[in-house]
Tab-separated table of C-alpha atoms (C1' of nucleotides) in Angstrom:
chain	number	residue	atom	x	y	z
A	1	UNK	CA	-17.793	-18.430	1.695
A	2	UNK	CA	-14.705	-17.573	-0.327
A	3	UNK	CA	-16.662	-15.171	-2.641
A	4	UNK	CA	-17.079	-12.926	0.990
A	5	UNK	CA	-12.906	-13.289	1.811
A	6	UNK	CA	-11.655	-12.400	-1.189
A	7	UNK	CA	-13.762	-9.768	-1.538
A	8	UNK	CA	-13.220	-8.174	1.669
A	9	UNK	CA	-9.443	-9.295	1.654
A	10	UNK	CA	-8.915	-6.629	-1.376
A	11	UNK	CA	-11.473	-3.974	-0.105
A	12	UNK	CA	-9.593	-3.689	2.982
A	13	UNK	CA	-8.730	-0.044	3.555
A	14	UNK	CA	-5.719	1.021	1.205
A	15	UNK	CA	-5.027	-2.580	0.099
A	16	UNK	CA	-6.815	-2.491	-3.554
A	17	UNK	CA	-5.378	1.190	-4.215
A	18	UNK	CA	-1.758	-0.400	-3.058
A	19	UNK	CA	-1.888	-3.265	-5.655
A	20	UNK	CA	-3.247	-1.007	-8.260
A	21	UNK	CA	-0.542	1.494	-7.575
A	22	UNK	CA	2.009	-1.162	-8.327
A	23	UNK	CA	0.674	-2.874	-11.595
A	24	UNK	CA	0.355	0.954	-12.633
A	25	UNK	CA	4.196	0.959	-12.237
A	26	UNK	CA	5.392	1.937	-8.842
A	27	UNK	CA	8.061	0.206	-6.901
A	28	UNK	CA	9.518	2.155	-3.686
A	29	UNK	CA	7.828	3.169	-0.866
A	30	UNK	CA	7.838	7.053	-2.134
A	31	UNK	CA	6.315	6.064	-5.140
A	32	UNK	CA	3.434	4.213	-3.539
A	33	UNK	CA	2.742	6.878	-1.361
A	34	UNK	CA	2.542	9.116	-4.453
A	35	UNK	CA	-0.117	6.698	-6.101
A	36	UNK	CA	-1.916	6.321	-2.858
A	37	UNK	CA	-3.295	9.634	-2.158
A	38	UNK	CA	-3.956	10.030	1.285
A	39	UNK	CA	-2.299	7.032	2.817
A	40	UNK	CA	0.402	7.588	6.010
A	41	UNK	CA	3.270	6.638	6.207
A	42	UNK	CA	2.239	4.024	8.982
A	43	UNK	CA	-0.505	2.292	7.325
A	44	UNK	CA	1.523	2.061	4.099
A	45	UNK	CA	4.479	0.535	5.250
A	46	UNK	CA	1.527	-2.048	7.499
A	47	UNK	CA	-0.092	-2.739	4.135
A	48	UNK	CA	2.419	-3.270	1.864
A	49	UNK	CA	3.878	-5.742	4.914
A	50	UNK	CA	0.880	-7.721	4.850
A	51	UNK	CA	0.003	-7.860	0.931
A	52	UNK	CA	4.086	-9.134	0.935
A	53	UNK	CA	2.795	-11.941	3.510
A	54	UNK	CA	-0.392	-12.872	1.496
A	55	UNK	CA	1.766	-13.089	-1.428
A	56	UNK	CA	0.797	-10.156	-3.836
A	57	UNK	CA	3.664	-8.252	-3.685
A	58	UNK	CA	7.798	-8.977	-3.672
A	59	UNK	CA	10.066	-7.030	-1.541
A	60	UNK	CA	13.513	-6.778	-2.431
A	61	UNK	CA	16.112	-4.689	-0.919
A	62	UNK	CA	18.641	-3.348	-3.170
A	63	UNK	CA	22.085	-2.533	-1.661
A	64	UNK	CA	22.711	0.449	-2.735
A	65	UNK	CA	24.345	3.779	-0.871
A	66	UNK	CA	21.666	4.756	0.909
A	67	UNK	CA	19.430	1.233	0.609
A	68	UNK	CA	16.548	1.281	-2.298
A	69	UNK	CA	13.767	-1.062	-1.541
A	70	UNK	CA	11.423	-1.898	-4.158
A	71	UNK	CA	7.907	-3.555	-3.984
A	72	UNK	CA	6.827	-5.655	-7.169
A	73	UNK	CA	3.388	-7.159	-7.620
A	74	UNK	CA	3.397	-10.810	-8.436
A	75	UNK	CA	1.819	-12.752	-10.956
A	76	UNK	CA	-1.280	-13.692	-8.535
A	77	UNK	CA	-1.217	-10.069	-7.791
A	78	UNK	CA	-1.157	-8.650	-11.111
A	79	UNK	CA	-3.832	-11.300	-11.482
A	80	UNK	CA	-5.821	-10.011	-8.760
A	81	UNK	CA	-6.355	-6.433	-10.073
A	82	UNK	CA	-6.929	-7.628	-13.446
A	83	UNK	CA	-10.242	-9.476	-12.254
A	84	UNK	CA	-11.375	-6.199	-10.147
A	85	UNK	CA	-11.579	-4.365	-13.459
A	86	UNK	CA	-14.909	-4.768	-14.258
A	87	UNK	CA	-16.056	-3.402	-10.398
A	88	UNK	CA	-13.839	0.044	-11.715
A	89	UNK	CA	-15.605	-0.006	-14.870
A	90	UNK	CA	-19.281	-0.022	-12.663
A	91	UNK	CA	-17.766	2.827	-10.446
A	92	UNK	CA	-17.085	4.666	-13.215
A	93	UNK	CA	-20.628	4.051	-14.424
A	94	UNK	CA	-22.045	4.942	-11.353
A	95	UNK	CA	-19.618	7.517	-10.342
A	96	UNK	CA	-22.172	10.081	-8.248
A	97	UNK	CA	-23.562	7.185	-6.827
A	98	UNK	CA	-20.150	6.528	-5.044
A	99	UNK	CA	-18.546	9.509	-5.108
A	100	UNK	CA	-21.339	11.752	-4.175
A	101	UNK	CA	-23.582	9.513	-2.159
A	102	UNK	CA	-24.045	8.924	1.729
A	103	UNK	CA	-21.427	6.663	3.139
B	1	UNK	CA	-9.647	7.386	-7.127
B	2	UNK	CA	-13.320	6.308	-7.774
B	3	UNK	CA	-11.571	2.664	-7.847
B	4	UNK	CA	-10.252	2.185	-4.308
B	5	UNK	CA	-13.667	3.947	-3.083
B	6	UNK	CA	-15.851	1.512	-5.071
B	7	UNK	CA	-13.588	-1.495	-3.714
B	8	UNK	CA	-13.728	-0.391	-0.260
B	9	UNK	CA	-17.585	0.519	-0.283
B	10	UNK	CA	-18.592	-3.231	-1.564
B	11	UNK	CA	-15.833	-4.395	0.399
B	12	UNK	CA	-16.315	-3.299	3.622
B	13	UNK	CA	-17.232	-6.303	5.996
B	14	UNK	CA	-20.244	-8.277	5.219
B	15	UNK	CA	-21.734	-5.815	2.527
B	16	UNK	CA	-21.155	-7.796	-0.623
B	17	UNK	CA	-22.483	-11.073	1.002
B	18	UNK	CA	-25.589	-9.144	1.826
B	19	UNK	CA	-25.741	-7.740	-1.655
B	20	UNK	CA	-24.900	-11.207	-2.830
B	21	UNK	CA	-27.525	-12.889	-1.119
B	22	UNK	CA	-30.304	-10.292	-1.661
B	23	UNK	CA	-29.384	-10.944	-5.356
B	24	UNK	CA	-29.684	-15.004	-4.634
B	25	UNK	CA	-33.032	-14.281	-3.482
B	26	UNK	CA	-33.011	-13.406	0.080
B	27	UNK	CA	-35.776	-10.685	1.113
B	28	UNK	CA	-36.599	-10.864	4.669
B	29	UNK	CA	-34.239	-10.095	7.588
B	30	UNK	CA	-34.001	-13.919	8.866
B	31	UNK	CA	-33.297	-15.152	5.341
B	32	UNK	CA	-30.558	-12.476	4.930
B	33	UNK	CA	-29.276	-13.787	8.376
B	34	UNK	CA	-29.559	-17.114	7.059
B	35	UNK	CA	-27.611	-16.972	3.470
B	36	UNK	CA	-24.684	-14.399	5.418
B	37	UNK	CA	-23.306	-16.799	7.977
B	38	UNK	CA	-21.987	-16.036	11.078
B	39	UNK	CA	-23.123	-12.233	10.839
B	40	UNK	CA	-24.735	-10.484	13.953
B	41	UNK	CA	-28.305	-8.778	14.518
B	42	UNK	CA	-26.776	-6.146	15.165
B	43	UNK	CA	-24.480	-5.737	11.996
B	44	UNK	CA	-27.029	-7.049	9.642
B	45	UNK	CA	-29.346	-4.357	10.709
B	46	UNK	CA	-26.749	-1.943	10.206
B	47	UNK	CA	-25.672	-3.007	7.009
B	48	UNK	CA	-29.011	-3.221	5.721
B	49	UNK	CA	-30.008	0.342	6.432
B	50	UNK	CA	-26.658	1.520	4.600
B	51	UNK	CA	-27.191	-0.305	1.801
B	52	UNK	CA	-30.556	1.468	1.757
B	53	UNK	CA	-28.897	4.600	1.993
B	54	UNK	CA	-26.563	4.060	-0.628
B	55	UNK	CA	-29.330	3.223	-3.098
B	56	UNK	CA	-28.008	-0.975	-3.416
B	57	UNK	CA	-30.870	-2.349	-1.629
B	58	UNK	CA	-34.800	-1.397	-1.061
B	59	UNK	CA	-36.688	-1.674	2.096
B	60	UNK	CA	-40.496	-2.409	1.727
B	61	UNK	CA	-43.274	-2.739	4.465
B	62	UNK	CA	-45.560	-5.230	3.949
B	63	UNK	CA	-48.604	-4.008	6.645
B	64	UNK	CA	-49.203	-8.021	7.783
B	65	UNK	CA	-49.754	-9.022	10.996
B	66	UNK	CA	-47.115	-9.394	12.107
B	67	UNK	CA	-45.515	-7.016	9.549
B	68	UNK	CA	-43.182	-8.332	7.227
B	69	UNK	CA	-40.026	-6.322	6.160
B	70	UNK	CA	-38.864	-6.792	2.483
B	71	UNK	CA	-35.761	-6.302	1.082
B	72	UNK	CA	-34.717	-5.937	-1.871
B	73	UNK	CA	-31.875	-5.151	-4.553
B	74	UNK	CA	-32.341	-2.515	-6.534
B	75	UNK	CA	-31.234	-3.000	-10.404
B	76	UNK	CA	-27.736	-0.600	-9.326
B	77	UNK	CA	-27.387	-3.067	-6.650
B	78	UNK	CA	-28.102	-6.176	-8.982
B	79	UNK	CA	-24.955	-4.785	-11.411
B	80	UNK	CA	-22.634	-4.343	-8.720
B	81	UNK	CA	-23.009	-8.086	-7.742
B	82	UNK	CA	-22.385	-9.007	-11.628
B	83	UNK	CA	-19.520	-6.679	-11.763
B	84	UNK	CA	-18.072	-8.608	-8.716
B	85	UNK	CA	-17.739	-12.008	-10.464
B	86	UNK	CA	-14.654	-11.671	-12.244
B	87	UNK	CA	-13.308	-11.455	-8.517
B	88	UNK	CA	-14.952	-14.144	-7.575
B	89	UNK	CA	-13.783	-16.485	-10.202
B	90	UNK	CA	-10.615	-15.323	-8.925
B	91	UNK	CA	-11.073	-16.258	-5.320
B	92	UNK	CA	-11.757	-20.006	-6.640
B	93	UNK	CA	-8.920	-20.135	-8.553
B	94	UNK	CA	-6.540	-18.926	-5.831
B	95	UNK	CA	-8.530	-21.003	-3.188
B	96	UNK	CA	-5.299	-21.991	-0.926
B	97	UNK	CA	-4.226	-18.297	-1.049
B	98	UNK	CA	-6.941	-16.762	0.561
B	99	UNK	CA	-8.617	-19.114	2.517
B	100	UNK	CA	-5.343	-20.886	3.589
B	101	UNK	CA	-2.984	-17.783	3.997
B	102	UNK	CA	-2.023	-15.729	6.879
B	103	UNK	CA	-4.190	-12.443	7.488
C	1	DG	C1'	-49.417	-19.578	29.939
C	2	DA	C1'	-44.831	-21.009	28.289
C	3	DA	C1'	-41.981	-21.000	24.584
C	4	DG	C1'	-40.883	-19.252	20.121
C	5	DT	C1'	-40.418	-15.932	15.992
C	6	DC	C1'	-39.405	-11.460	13.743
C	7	DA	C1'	-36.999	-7.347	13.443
C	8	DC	C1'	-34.784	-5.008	15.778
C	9	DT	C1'	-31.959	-2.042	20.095
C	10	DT	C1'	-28.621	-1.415	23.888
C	11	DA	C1'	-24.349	-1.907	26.439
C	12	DC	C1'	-19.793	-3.165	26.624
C	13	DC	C1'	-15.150	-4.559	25.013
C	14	DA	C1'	-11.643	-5.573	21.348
C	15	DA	C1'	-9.593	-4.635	16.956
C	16	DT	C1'	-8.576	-1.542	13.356
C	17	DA	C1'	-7.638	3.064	11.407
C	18	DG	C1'	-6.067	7.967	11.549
C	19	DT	C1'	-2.809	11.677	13.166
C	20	DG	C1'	1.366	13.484	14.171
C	21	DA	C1'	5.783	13.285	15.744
C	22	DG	C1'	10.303	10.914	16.100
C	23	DT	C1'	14.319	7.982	14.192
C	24	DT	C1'	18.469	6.226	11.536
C	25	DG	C1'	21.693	6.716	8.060
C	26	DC	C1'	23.007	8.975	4.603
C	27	DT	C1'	23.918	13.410	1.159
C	28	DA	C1'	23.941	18.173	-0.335
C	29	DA	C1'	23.831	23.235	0.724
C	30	DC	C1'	25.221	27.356	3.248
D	1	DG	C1'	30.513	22.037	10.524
D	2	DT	C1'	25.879	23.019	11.460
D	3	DT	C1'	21.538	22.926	8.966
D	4	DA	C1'	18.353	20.881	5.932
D	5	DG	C1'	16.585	17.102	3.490
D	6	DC	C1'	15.186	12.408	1.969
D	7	DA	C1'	13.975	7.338	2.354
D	8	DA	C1'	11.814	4.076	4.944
D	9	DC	C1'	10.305	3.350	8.583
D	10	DT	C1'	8.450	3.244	14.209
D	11	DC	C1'	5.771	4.932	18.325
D	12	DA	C1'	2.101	6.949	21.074
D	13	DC	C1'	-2.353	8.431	21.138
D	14	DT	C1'	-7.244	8.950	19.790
D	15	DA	C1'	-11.324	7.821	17.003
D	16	DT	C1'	-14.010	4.649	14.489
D	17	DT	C1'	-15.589	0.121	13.582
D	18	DG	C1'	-16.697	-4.622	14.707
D	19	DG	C1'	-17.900	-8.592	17.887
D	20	DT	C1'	-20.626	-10.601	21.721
D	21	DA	C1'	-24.387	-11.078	24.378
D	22	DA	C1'	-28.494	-9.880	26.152
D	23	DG	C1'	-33.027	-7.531	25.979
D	24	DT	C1'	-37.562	-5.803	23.719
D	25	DG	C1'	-42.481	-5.787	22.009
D	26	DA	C1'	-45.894	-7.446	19.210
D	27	DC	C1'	-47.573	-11.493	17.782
D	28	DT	C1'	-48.260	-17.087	17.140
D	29	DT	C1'	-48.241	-21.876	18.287
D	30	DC	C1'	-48.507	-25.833	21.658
DNA sequence: GAAGTCACTTACCAATAGTGAGTTGCTAAC
DNA sequence: GTTAGCAACTCACTATTGGTAAGTGACTTC
Protein backbone atom coordinates (compact mmCIF):
# COMPACT_ATOMS: atom_id res chain seq x y z
CA UNK A 1 0.00 0.00 0.00
CA UNK A 2 1.62 3.30 -0.91
CA UNK A 3 -0.15 5.17 1.98
CA UNK A 4 2.30 2.61 4.38
CA UNK A 5 5.76 3.58 2.08
CA UNK A 6 5.49 6.94 2.03
CA UNK A 7 4.72 7.15 5.33
CA UNK A 8 7.43 5.15 6.67
CA UNK A 9 9.85 6.43 3.84
CA UNK A 10 9.70 10.05 5.69
CA UNK A 11 9.45 8.70 9.34
CA UNK A 12 12.60 6.97 8.88
CA UNK A 13 14.97 7.97 11.66
CA UNK A 14 16.44 11.59 10.95
CA UNK A 15 14.99 11.71 7.40
CA UNK A 16 11.76 14.08 8.10
CA UNK A 17 13.93 16.39 10.55
CA UNK A 18 16.67 16.46 7.48
CA UNK A 19 14.10 17.73 4.87
CA UNK A 20 12.58 20.06 7.32
CA UNK A 21 15.96 21.41 8.21
CA UNK A 22 16.48 22.31 4.60
CA UNK A 23 13.10 23.99 3.54
CA UNK A 24 13.79 25.92 6.95
CA UNK A 25 16.92 27.23 5.10
CA UNK A 26 19.98 25.16 5.60
CA UNK A 27 22.35 24.11 2.92
CA UNK A 28 25.89 22.61 4.13
CA UNK A 29 26.48 19.80 6.03
CA UNK A 30 27.32 22.08 9.31
CA UNK A 31 24.21 23.68 8.99
CA UNK A 32 22.15 20.52 8.91
CA UNK A 33 23.79 19.19 11.71
CA UNK A 34 22.89 22.43 13.54
CA UNK A 35 19.07 21.94 12.63
CA UNK A 36 19.25 18.30 13.41
CA UNK A 37 19.85 18.14 17.01
CA UNK A 38 21.30 15.06 17.92
CA UNK A 39 22.20 13.54 14.61
CA UNK A 40 26.14 12.15 13.99
CA UNK A 41 28.05 12.92 11.77
CA UNK A 42 27.71 9.31 10.20
CA UNK A 43 24.09 9.01 9.92
CA UNK A 44 23.86 12.55 8.50
CA UNK A 45 26.11 12.36 5.81
CA UNK A 46 24.05 8.39 5.17
CA UNK A 47 20.79 10.34 5.13
CA UNK A 48 21.31 13.18 3.28
CA UNK A 49 23.05 10.45 0.63
CA UNK A 50 19.98 8.61 0.37
CA UNK A 51 17.21 11.52 0.41
CA UNK A 52 19.82 12.87 -2.70
CA UNK A 53 19.10 9.26 -4.33
CA UNK A 54 15.26 9.32 -3.71
CA UNK A 55 15.29 12.66 -5.16
CA UNK A 56 14.43 15.20 -2.31
CA UNK A 57 17.42 16.89 -2.05
CA UNK A 58 20.29 18.42 -4.70
CA UNK A 59 23.88 18.18 -3.97
CA UNK A 60 26.13 20.49 -5.51
CA UNK A 61 29.70 20.96 -4.86
CA UNK A 62 30.97 24.37 -5.09
CA UNK A 63 34.69 24.81 -5.97
CA UNK A 64 35.75 26.91 -3.76
CA UNK A 65 39.26 27.05 -1.54
CA UNK A 66 38.53 24.70 0.75
CA UNK A 67 35.31 22.91 -1.24
CA UNK A 68 31.62 24.16 0.02
CA UNK A 69 29.00 21.61 -0.60
CA UNK A 70 25.53 22.57 -0.36
CA UNK A 71 22.31 20.41 -0.07
CA UNK A 72 19.01 22.00 -1.58
CA UNK A 73 15.58 20.45 -1.23
CA UNK A 74 13.75 20.02 -4.47
CA UNK A 75 10.48 20.89 -5.56
CA UNK A 76 9.03 17.21 -4.69
CA UNK A 77 10.87 17.73 -1.52
CA UNK A 78 9.72 21.01 -0.54
CA UNK A 79 6.47 19.37 -1.56
CA UNK A 80 6.88 16.60 0.72
CA UNK A 81 7.18 18.59 4.00
CA UNK A 82 4.51 20.85 3.01
CA UNK A 83 1.91 17.85 3.11
CA UNK A 84 3.41 16.58 6.66
CA UNK A 85 2.24 19.88 8.12
CA UNK A 86 -0.87 19.01 9.35
CA UNK A 87 0.81 15.66 11.37
CA UNK A 88 3.14 18.79 13.18
CA UNK A 89 0.13 20.70 13.79
CA UNK A 90 -1.52 17.25 15.73
CA UNK A 91 1.89 16.89 17.61
CA UNK A 92 1.68 20.11 18.69
CA UNK A 93 -1.89 19.43 19.80
CA UNK A 94 -1.01 16.49 21.49
CA UNK A 95 2.36 17.46 22.60
CA UNK A 96 2.50 15.38 26.23
CA UNK A 97 1.07 12.69 24.49
CA UNK A 98 4.34 12.43 22.37
CA UNK A 99 6.68 14.09 24.17
CA UNK A 100 5.91 12.80 27.55
CA UNK A 101 4.40 9.43 26.85
CA UNK A 102 5.85 5.75 26.83
CA UNK A 103 7.70 4.97 23.68
CA UNK B 1 11.56 18.95 17.83
CA UNK B 2 8.02 17.60 18.65
CA UNK B 3 7.90 17.28 14.62
CA UNK B 4 10.56 14.69 13.80
CA UNK B 5 9.29 12.74 17.09
CA UNK B 6 5.65 12.74 15.91
CA UNK B 7 6.92 11.63 12.28
CA UNK B 8 9.04 8.97 13.55
CA UNK B 9 6.45 7.62 16.23
CA UNK B 10 3.57 7.12 13.37
CA UNK B 11 6.24 6.28 11.14
CA UNK B 12 7.98 3.67 12.56
CA UNK B 13 7.36 0.33 10.56
CA UNK B 14 3.91 -0.90 10.27
CA UNK B 15 2.32 1.51 12.95
CA UNK B 16 0.35 3.82 10.73
CA UNK B 17 -1.08 0.86 8.64
CA UNK B 18 -2.26 -0.57 11.90
CA UNK B 19 -3.65 2.75 12.95
CA UNK B 20 -4.97 3.04 9.45
CA UNK B 21 -6.72 -0.06 9.39
CA UNK B 22 -8.11 0.02 12.97
CA UNK B 23 -9.60 3.35 11.70
CA UNK B 24 -11.02 1.35 8.37
CA UNK B 25 -12.68 -0.83 10.72
CA UNK B 26 -10.46 -3.58 11.71
CA UNK B 27 -10.97 -4.80 15.50
CA UNK B 28 -9.80 -8.23 16.00
CA UNK B 29 -6.19 -9.46 15.71
CA UNK B 30 -6.82 -11.63 12.36
CA UNK B 31 -8.60 -8.71 10.70
CA UNK B 32 -5.70 -6.37 11.65
CA UNK B 33 -3.43 -9.15 10.13
CA UNK B 34 -5.62 -9.18 7.28
CA UNK B 35 -5.97 -5.25 6.20
CA UNK B 36 -1.73 -4.86 7.14
CA UNK B 37 -0.27 -7.19 4.56
CA UNK B 38 2.65 -9.02 4.79
CA UNK B 39 3.13 -8.13 8.63
CA UNK B 40 4.21 -10.93 11.16
CA UNK B 41 2.45 -12.41 14.43
CA UNK B 42 4.97 -11.49 16.01
CA UNK B 43 5.22 -7.69 15.02
CA UNK B 44 1.54 -7.18 14.97
CA UNK B 45 1.38 -8.25 18.52
CA UNK B 46 4.02 -5.96 19.31
CA UNK B 47 2.76 -3.12 17.63
CA UNK B 48 -0.53 -3.52 18.99
CA UNK B 49 0.46 -3.45 22.63
CA UNK B 50 2.50 -0.09 21.88
CA UNK B 51 -0.07 1.49 20.36
CA UNK B 52 -1.97 0.64 23.55
CA UNK B 53 0.63 2.12 25.47
CA UNK B 54 0.82 5.17 23.68
CA UNK B 55 -2.89 5.83 24.14
CA UNK B 56 -3.68 5.37 19.82
CA UNK B 57 -5.45 2.20 20.15
CA UNK B 58 -7.77 0.33 22.94
CA UNK B 59 -7.66 -3.24 23.85
CA UNK B 60 -11.03 -4.78 25.05
CA UNK B 61 -11.84 -8.40 26.32
CA UNK B 62 -14.81 -9.71 25.24
CA UNK B 63 -15.24 -12.92 27.98
CA UNK B 64 -16.65 -15.38 24.86
CA UNK B 65 -15.78 -18.66 24.49
CA UNK B 66 -13.34 -18.59 22.95
CA UNK B 67 -12.54 -15.00 24.05
CA UNK B 68 -12.49 -12.43 21.60
CA UNK B 69 -9.87 -9.56 21.73
CA UNK B 70 -11.09 -6.08 20.50
CA UNK B 71 -9.28 -3.41 19.30
CA UNK B 72 -9.89 -0.34 18.90
CA UNK B 73 -8.83 3.39 18.01
CA UNK B 74 -9.20 5.69 20.39
CA UNK B 75 -10.57 9.30 19.16
CA UNK B 76 -6.42 10.62 19.60
CA UNK B 77 -5.71 7.74 17.47
CA UNK B 78 -8.67 8.45 14.96
CA UNK B 79 -7.01 12.29 14.46
CA UNK B 80 -3.67 11.13 13.89
CA UNK B 81 -4.90 8.98 10.89
CA UNK B 82 -6.81 12.27 9.51
CA UNK B 83 -3.80 14.33 10.12
CA UNK B 84 -1.86 11.76 7.95
CA UNK B 85 -3.83 12.34 4.71
CA UNK B 86 -2.29 15.27 3.37
CA UNK B 87 0.77 12.75 3.15
CA UNK B 88 -1.03 10.42 1.69
CA UNK B 89 -2.42 12.42 -1.10
CA UNK B 90 1.10 13.05 -1.56
CA UNK B 91 2.28 9.50 -1.89
CA UNK B 92 -0.38 9.17 -4.91
CA UNK B 93 0.72 11.97 -6.54
CA UNK B 94 4.42 11.05 -6.47
CA UNK B 95 3.49 7.31 -7.11
CA UNK B 96 6.74 6.47 -9.40
CA UNK B 97 8.92 8.17 -6.72
CA UNK B 98 8.30 6.12 -3.95
CA UNK B 99 7.14 3.01 -5.04
CA UNK B 100 9.50 2.95 -8.10
CA UNK B 101 12.70 4.57 -6.54
CA UNK B 102 15.73 3.17 -5.02
CA UNK B 103 15.68 2.74 -1.06
C1' DG C 1 -9.70 -37.87 16.46
C1' DA C 2 -7.63 -34.95 12.86
C1' DA C 3 -7.40 -30.58 11.21
C1' DG C 4 -8.22 -25.78 11.88
C1' DT C 5 -8.74 -21.05 14.25
C1' DC C 6 -7.42 -17.32 17.49
C1' DA C 7 -4.16 -14.77 19.86
C1' DC C 8 -0.35 -15.08 20.97
C1' DT C 9 5.20 -16.62 22.46
C1' DT C 10 9.96 -18.23 21.63
C1' DA C 11 14.35 -18.72 19.29
C1' DC C 12 17.42 -17.32 15.97
C1' DC C 13 19.56 -14.40 12.37
C1' DA C 14 19.92 -10.10 9.52
C1' DA C 15 19.54 -5.20 9.03
C1' DT C 16 19.63 -0.75 10.97
C1' DA C 17 21.11 2.73 14.37
C1' DG C 18 24.27 4.80 17.87
C1' DT C 19 29.02 5.96 19.61
C1' DG C 20 33.42 7.45 19.20
C1' DA C 21 37.52 7.94 16.98
C1' DG C 22 40.22 8.84 12.72
C1' DT C 23 41.14 11.27 8.08
C1' DT C 24 42.23 14.76 4.33
C1' DG C 25 43.05 19.24 2.94
C1' DC C 26 43.11 23.44 4.01
C1' DT C 27 43.72 28.12 7.18
C1' DA C 28 44.80 30.87 11.21
C1' DA C 29 47.23 31.49 15.73
C1' DC C 30 51.20 31.21 18.81
C1' DG D 1 56.96 25.65 12.10
C1' DT D 2 54.31 23.18 15.28
C1' DT D 3 49.67 23.41 17.16
C1' DA D 4 44.88 24.00 16.73
C1' DG D 5 40.80 24.15 14.15
C1' DC D 6 37.12 23.39 10.65
C1' DA D 7 34.44 20.98 6.86
C1' DA D 8 32.89 16.85 5.27
C1' DC D 9 33.37 12.89 5.63
C1' DT D 10 34.86 7.28 6.84
C1' DC D 11 35.63 3.16 9.90
C1' DA D 12 35.06 -0.12 13.64
C1' DC D 13 32.28 -1.62 17.12
C1' DT D 14 28.06 -2.40 19.87
C1' DA D 15 23.07 -2.13 20.70
C1' DT D 16 18.49 -2.12 19.09
C1' DT D 17 15.06 -3.43 15.86
C1' DG D 18 12.98 -6.32 12.36
C1' DG D 19 12.19 -10.76 9.72
C1' DT D 20 11.35 -15.81 9.58
C1' DA D 21 9.69 -19.82 11.19
C1' DA D 22 7.97 -22.71 14.37
C1' DG D 23 5.34 -23.78 18.62
C1' DT D 24 1.38 -23.26 22.19
C1' DG D 25 -3.24 -23.91 24.50
C1' DA D 26 -7.94 -23.50 24.53
C1' DC D 27 -11.53 -24.25 21.74
C1' DT D 28 -14.55 -25.73 17.17
C1' DT D 29 -15.79 -28.18 13.08
C1' DC D 30 -15.76 -32.38 10.01
Amino acid sequence: MIFRRTLERAGRRWSGAILYAGVAGARRFVEYRRYVHGISDRLLTQRLRELERQGFIEREVVPTMPVQILYTPTEVGAELVAALQPLGEWGRKHYDLIEKAPE
